[in-house]
Coordinates of C-alpha atoms in Angstrom, one line a residue:
M5 CA -4.3 34.6 49.5
P6 CA -2.7 31.3 48.2
P7 CA -6.2 30.0 47.1
V8 CA -6.7 33.2 45.0
L9 CA -3.3 32.8 43.4
T10 CA -4.1 29.2 42.5
L11 CA -7.4 30.2 41.0
S12 CA -5.7 32.9 38.9
K13 CA -3.2 30.4 37.6
R14 CA -6.1 28.1 36.6
R15 CA -7.8 30.9 34.8
R16 CA -4.7 31.8 33.0
A17 CA -4.2 28.2 31.9
L18 CA -7.8 27.9 30.8
L19 CA -7.5 31.2 28.8
V20 CA -4.3 30.0 27.1
G21 CA -5.9 26.6 26.3
S22 CA -9.0 28.3 24.9
L23 CA -6.9 30.7 22.7
A24 CA -4.9 27.7 21.4
L25 CA -8.1 25.8 20.5
L26 CA -9.6 28.9 18.8
A27 CA -6.4 29.4 16.8
S28 CA -6.4 25.7 15.8
A29 CA -10.1 25.9 14.8
A30 CA -9.5 29.1 12.8
H31 CA -6.6 27.4 11.0
A32 CA -8.7 24.4 10.2
Q33 CA -11.6 26.5 9.0
T34 CA -9.4 28.7 6.7
W35 CA -7.5 25.7 5.3
P36 CA -6.6 25.8 2.4
T37 CA -5.5 29.5 2.3
G38 CA -4.5 29.6 -1.3
R39 CA -1.2 27.8 -0.6
T40 CA -0.1 24.9 -2.9
I41 CA -0.6 21.4 -1.5
T42 CA 2.2 19.0 -2.3
W43 CA 1.2 15.4 -2.9
V44 CA 4.4 13.3 -2.6
V45 CA 4.6 10.0 -4.5
P46 CA 7.6 7.9 -3.3
Y47 CA 8.0 6.2 -6.7
P48 CA 9.0 7.2 -10.3
P49 CA 6.4 8.6 -12.6
G50 CA 4.2 6.2 -14.6
G51 CA 3.3 3.6 -12.1
S52 CA -0.2 3.0 -10.8
T53 CA 0.4 4.8 -7.5
D54 CA 1.6 7.9 -9.5
V55 CA -1.1 7.8 -12.2
L56 CA -4.0 7.4 -9.8
G57 CA -2.4 9.9 -7.4
R58 CA -2.1 12.6 -10.1
N59 CA -5.7 12.2 -11.2
L60 CA -7.0 12.3 -7.6
A61 CA -4.8 15.3 -6.9
Q62 CA -6.5 17.2 -9.7
R63 CA -10.0 16.4 -8.2
V64 CA -8.9 17.5 -4.7
A65 CA -7.5 20.7 -6.1
Q66 CA -10.8 21.5 -7.8
A67 CA -12.8 20.7 -4.7
L68 CA -10.6 22.8 -2.4
G69 CA -10.1 25.7 -4.8
T70 CA -6.3 25.5 -4.6
N71 CA -3.3 24.0 -6.4
V72 CA -2.1 20.5 -5.7
I73 CA 1.2 19.4 -7.3
V74 CA 2.5 15.9 -7.4
D75 CA 6.2 15.5 -6.4
N76 CA 7.9 12.2 -7.2
K77 CA 10.5 11.5 -4.5
A78 CA 11.6 8.0 -5.5
G79 CA 14.2 5.7 -3.9
A80 CA 15.0 3.3 -1.2
A81 CA 11.8 1.2 -1.7
G82 CA 9.6 4.3 -1.3
T83 CA 11.1 5.3 2.1
I84 CA 12.8 8.5 0.9
G85 CA 9.4 10.1 0.0
A86 CA 7.9 8.8 3.2
A87 CA 10.7 10.3 5.3
Y88 CA 10.2 13.6 3.6
V89 CA 6.5 13.8 4.5
A90 CA 7.1 12.5 8.0
K91 CA 9.3 15.6 8.7
A92 CA 7.0 18.1 7.0
A93 CA 4.9 20.6 8.9
P94 CA 1.6 19.0 10.1
D95 CA -0.5 21.6 8.4
G96 CA -2.3 19.8 5.6
Y97 CA 0.0 21.1 2.9
T98 CA 2.2 18.1 2.4
L99 CA 0.6 14.6 1.8
L100 CA 2.0 11.2 1.0
G101 CA 0.3 9.1 -1.7
T102 CA 2.0 5.8 -1.1
S103 CA 1.5 2.0 -0.9
I104 CA 1.9 -1.0 1.3
G105 CA 5.6 -1.2 0.7
P106 CA 7.1 1.8 2.5
Q107 CA 4.4 1.8 5.2
A108 CA 4.2 -1.9 6.1
I109 CA 7.0 -4.0 4.5
A110 CA 10.2 -2.0 3.9
P111 CA 10.6 -0.7 7.5
H112 CA 11.0 -4.3 8.7
L113 CA 13.8 -4.9 6.1
M114 CA 15.8 -1.8 6.2
G115 CA 16.8 -1.4 9.8
K116 CA 16.5 2.0 11.4
L117 CA 14.6 4.6 9.3
P118 CA 14.3 8.3 10.0
Y119 CA 10.6 7.8 10.6
D120 CA 8.2 5.4 12.2
P121 CA 5.8 4.1 9.5
I122 CA 2.9 4.2 12.0
Q123 CA 3.6 6.8 14.6
S124 CA 5.0 9.4 12.2
F125 CA 1.8 9.7 10.1
A126 CA -1.9 10.5 10.3
P127 CA -3.9 8.1 8.1
V128 CA -6.2 9.9 5.7
V129 CA -7.8 7.3 3.4
T130 CA -7.3 4.0 1.6
L131 CA -7.5 4.6 -2.1
G132 CA -7.7 1.1 -3.4
T133 CA -6.2 -2.4 -3.5
I134 CA -4.5 -4.4 -6.2
P135 CA -5.2 -8.1 -6.2
H136 CA -2.6 -10.6 -7.4
I137 CA -2.7 -13.8 -9.4
L138 CA -0.6 -16.9 -8.8
V139 CA 0.5 -17.7 -12.4
V140 CA 2.6 -20.2 -14.2
G141 CA 3.7 -20.5 -17.8
A142 CA 1.3 -22.2 -20.1
K143 CA 3.7 -25.2 -20.6
Q144 CA 4.3 -25.7 -16.9
P145 CA 2.7 -29.0 -15.6
F146 CA 0.9 -27.4 -12.7
Q147 CA -2.9 -27.2 -13.0
T148 CA -3.6 -26.3 -9.4
V149 CA -2.0 -24.8 -6.4
A150 CA -2.0 -28.3 -4.9
D151 CA 0.1 -29.5 -7.9
L152 CA 2.6 -26.7 -7.3
I153 CA 2.9 -27.5 -3.6
A154 CA 3.3 -31.2 -4.2
A155 CA 6.1 -30.7 -6.7
A156 CA 7.9 -28.3 -4.3
K157 CA 7.7 -30.9 -1.5
A158 CA 9.0 -33.6 -3.8
Q159 CA 11.9 -31.4 -5.0
P160 CA 12.8 -29.0 -2.2
G161 CA 14.4 -25.8 -3.5
K162 CA 14.2 -26.8 -7.2
L163 CA 11.2 -24.7 -8.1
A164 CA 11.8 -21.0 -8.5
F165 CA 9.5 -18.0 -8.3
A166 CA 10.1 -14.5 -9.6
S167 CA 9.4 -11.1 -8.0
G168 CA 10.0 -7.5 -8.9
G169 CA 12.8 -7.3 -6.3
N170 CA 13.8 -8.0 -2.7
G171 CA 11.3 -6.7 -0.2
T172 CA 8.4 -6.3 -2.7
I173 CA 4.9 -7.5 -2.0
L174 CA 5.5 -10.0 -4.8
Q175 CA 8.4 -11.6 -2.9
M176 CA 6.4 -11.5 0.4
Q177 CA 3.7 -13.6 -1.1
G178 CA 6.1 -16.3 -2.3
E179 CA 7.7 -16.3 1.2
L180 CA 4.2 -16.6 2.8
L181 CA 3.4 -19.5 0.5
K182 CA 6.6 -21.2 1.6
Q183 CA 5.9 -20.7 5.3
K184 CA 2.3 -21.8 5.1
T185 CA 3.0 -25.0 3.2
G186 CA 6.4 -26.0 4.7
T187 CA 8.0 -25.9 1.2
Q188 CA 11.2 -24.5 -0.2
F189 CA 11.2 -22.4 -3.3
T190 CA 14.1 -20.4 -4.7
H191 CA 13.4 -16.7 -5.0
I192 CA 14.7 -14.9 -8.2
P193 CA 14.4 -11.1 -7.7
Y194 CA 14.2 -8.9 -10.8
K195 CA 14.5 -5.1 -11.2
G196 CA 10.8 -4.6 -11.6
D197 CA 7.6 -6.6 -12.1
T198 CA 7.8 -6.5 -15.9
P199 CA 11.1 -8.5 -16.4
A200 CA 9.9 -10.9 -13.7
L201 CA 6.7 -11.4 -15.7
Q202 CA 8.6 -11.9 -18.9
D203 CA 10.7 -14.6 -17.4
T204 CA 7.6 -16.3 -16.0
L205 CA 6.1 -16.2 -19.5
S206 CA 9.3 -17.7 -21.1
E207 CA 9.4 -20.2 -18.2
Q208 CA 12.8 -19.3 -16.9
V209 CA 11.1 -19.5 -13.5
N210 CA 8.2 -21.7 -12.5
F211 CA 5.7 -19.2 -11.1
M212 CA 5.1 -15.7 -9.7
F213 CA 2.5 -13.7 -7.9
A214 CA 1.7 -11.0 -10.5
P215 CA -0.5 -7.9 -10.3
A216 CA -3.8 -8.7 -11.9
A217 CA -3.7 -5.9 -14.5
A218 CA -0.3 -7.1 -15.8
A219 CA -1.1 -10.8 -15.8
L220 CA -4.7 -10.8 -17.2
P221 CA -3.8 -10.1 -20.9
H222 CA -1.4 -13.1 -20.8
V223 CA -3.9 -15.3 -19.0
R224 CA -6.6 -14.5 -21.6
A225 CA -4.1 -15.1 -24.4
G226 CA -3.3 -18.5 -23.0
N227 CA 0.3 -17.7 -22.4
L228 CA 0.0 -17.9 -18.6
R229 CA -2.2 -20.2 -16.4
A230 CA -3.9 -18.7 -13.4
L231 CA -3.9 -21.0 -10.4
A232 CA -5.5 -18.8 -7.8
V233 CA -6.1 -15.2 -6.9
T234 CA -5.0 -13.6 -3.6
S235 CA -8.1 -11.5 -3.1
S236 CA -10.8 -12.4 -0.6
A237 CA -13.3 -13.1 -3.4
R238 CA -12.9 -14.3 -7.0
L239 CA -12.1 -11.7 -9.6
P240 CA -15.0 -10.9 -12.0
A241 CA -12.4 -11.1 -14.8
L242 CA -11.5 -14.6 -13.8
P243 CA -14.7 -16.2 -12.4
N244 CA -13.4 -19.7 -12.8
V245 CA -10.1 -19.1 -10.9
P246 CA -10.3 -19.9 -7.2
T247 CA -9.1 -17.8 -4.3
M248 CA -6.1 -19.0 -2.4
A249 CA -8.5 -20.0 0.4
E250 CA -10.6 -22.0 -2.0
A251 CA -7.4 -23.6 -3.2
G252 CA -6.8 -24.9 0.3
L253 CA -4.7 -22.1 1.9
K254 CA -6.6 -20.3 4.6
D255 CA -5.6 -16.7 5.7
F256 CA -3.9 -16.0 2.4
V257 CA -5.6 -12.8 1.5
V258 CA -2.9 -10.4 0.1
E259 CA -3.8 -7.1 -1.6
Q260 CA -1.4 -4.4 -2.4
W261 CA -3.1 -1.2 -1.1
Q262 CA -2.5 2.4 -2.0
A263 CA -3.4 5.2 0.5
V264 CA -2.9 8.8 1.5
F265 CA -1.2 9.8 4.8
A266 CA -0.4 13.2 6.3
P267 CA 2.3 14.1 8.9
K268 CA 1.5 13.2 12.5
A269 CA -0.4 15.9 14.4
T270 CA -2.2 17.2 11.3
P271 CA -5.4 18.8 12.6
A272 CA -8.3 16.4 12.7
A273 CA -10.5 18.8 10.8
V274 CA -8.0 18.9 7.9
V275 CA -7.7 15.1 7.8
D276 CA -11.5 14.8 7.8
R277 CA -11.8 17.3 5.0
L278 CA -9.2 15.5 2.9
N279 CA -10.9 12.2 3.6
R280 CA -14.2 13.6 2.5
E281 CA -13.0 15.1 -0.7
I282 CA -10.9 12.1 -1.7
N283 CA -13.8 9.7 -1.0
A284 CA -16.0 11.8 -3.2
A285 CA -13.3 11.8 -6.0
L286 CA -13.1 8.0 -5.8
K287 CA -16.8 7.8 -6.9
E288 CA -16.3 9.9 -10.0
P289 CA -16.9 7.8 -13.2
S290 CA -13.6 8.9 -14.7
I291 CA -11.6 7.8 -11.6
V292 CA -13.5 4.5 -11.5
A293 CA -12.7 3.9 -15.2
L294 CA -9.0 4.8 -14.6
A295 CA -8.8 2.5 -11.6
D296 CA -10.3 -0.4 -13.7
K297 CA -7.7 0.2 -16.3
L298 CA -4.9 0.2 -13.7
G299 CA -6.2 -3.0 -12.1
V300 CA -7.0 -1.1 -8.8
T301 CA -10.1 -1.9 -6.8
L302 CA -11.2 1.4 -5.3
V303 CA -11.9 1.3 -1.5
G304 CA -12.2 4.7 0.3
G305 CA -13.4 4.6 3.9
T306 CA -12.3 6.3 7.1
P307 CA -8.9 7.3 8.5
Q308 CA -9.4 4.7 11.2
Q309 CA -9.9 1.9 8.7
L310 CA -6.7 2.8 7.0
G311 CA -4.8 2.9 10.3
D312 CA -6.1 -0.5 11.2
L313 CA -5.2 -1.9 7.8
Q314 CA -1.7 -0.6 8.1
K315 CA -1.1 -2.0 11.6
S316 CA -2.5 -5.4 10.6
D317 CA -0.4 -5.7 7.5
S318 CA 2.7 -4.3 9.2
A319 CA 2.5 -7.0 11.9
K320 CA 1.8 -9.8 9.3
W321 CA 4.8 -8.9 7.1
A322 CA 7.1 -8.3 10.0
E323 CA 6.4 -11.9 11.1
V324 CA 7.0 -13.3 7.6
I325 CA 10.3 -11.4 7.3
R326 CA 11.5 -12.6 10.7
K327 CA 10.6 -16.2 10.1
G328 CA 12.1 -16.2 6.6
N329 CA 15.2 -14.2 7.7
I330 CA 14.7 -12.0 4.7
K331 CA 17.2 -9.2 4.1
A332 CA 17.0 -6.1 1.9
D333 CA 19.4 -5.6 -1.0

């Protein structure tokens, strides 16, 4: 009799497992069910992450035949919105449209967070990347990256660089430059990229790593000098400006990515459908034109590729932060 009881238990376990799989499959097949999807942006309205996210949300809504609303949950370097999504039900109705900051930089600066930037999320798709330009004021004496480094070595700590704030990707690039060249620069944090760029233009600081879209008009007008770009290849808009690697700094590719995540344990079928629809939207001419205006290089790709990118950048910036003993505000 014991063997019969054991077999019965196995059958019951198999039956329960099968029913659970059927329920999960049915849920994935019927998703969305007319419910509104919330696309959380962890920044205030008006930035590139918000503008691109809103336009993509409209395309996803059309493709899925449902409503997608954008909810700006700003604060704490983007971690408030991230925490909200991390705690949401993993059913595909709450998404996070975010960037490198909350997912790969801020967690290493802010101590214990109510979520794990990697383990608490299911990667969906990389939307795009924003290259940066190492710029100096037009009257600064530096003509090349080598000039800047030589001056910094001759006068340790005297040269200053601007950023949009402590913990931003703009600061991280300045810190990375210090660590790779053995130099000392003084970091001047501002409340946003715009005032940092203004003081670089007025030469209150010596240089900054600026988002390409913000810096390009000033470079073209001759008010800023571009020393190098942080992308892996030269920018079509600046064909004569070298990459950081061409300027002599290997392994200095830094691109500020934007991406979509879902809560951990969101069904794979739901993630795959979202990935497919967003990838399709990224190819639409209106989205391509918008991204060009925002200075975003569209990427797309698989959830796995986003997951690998996040892990790689998280490890990179954790090391930079540790070595530089960088603290959040």
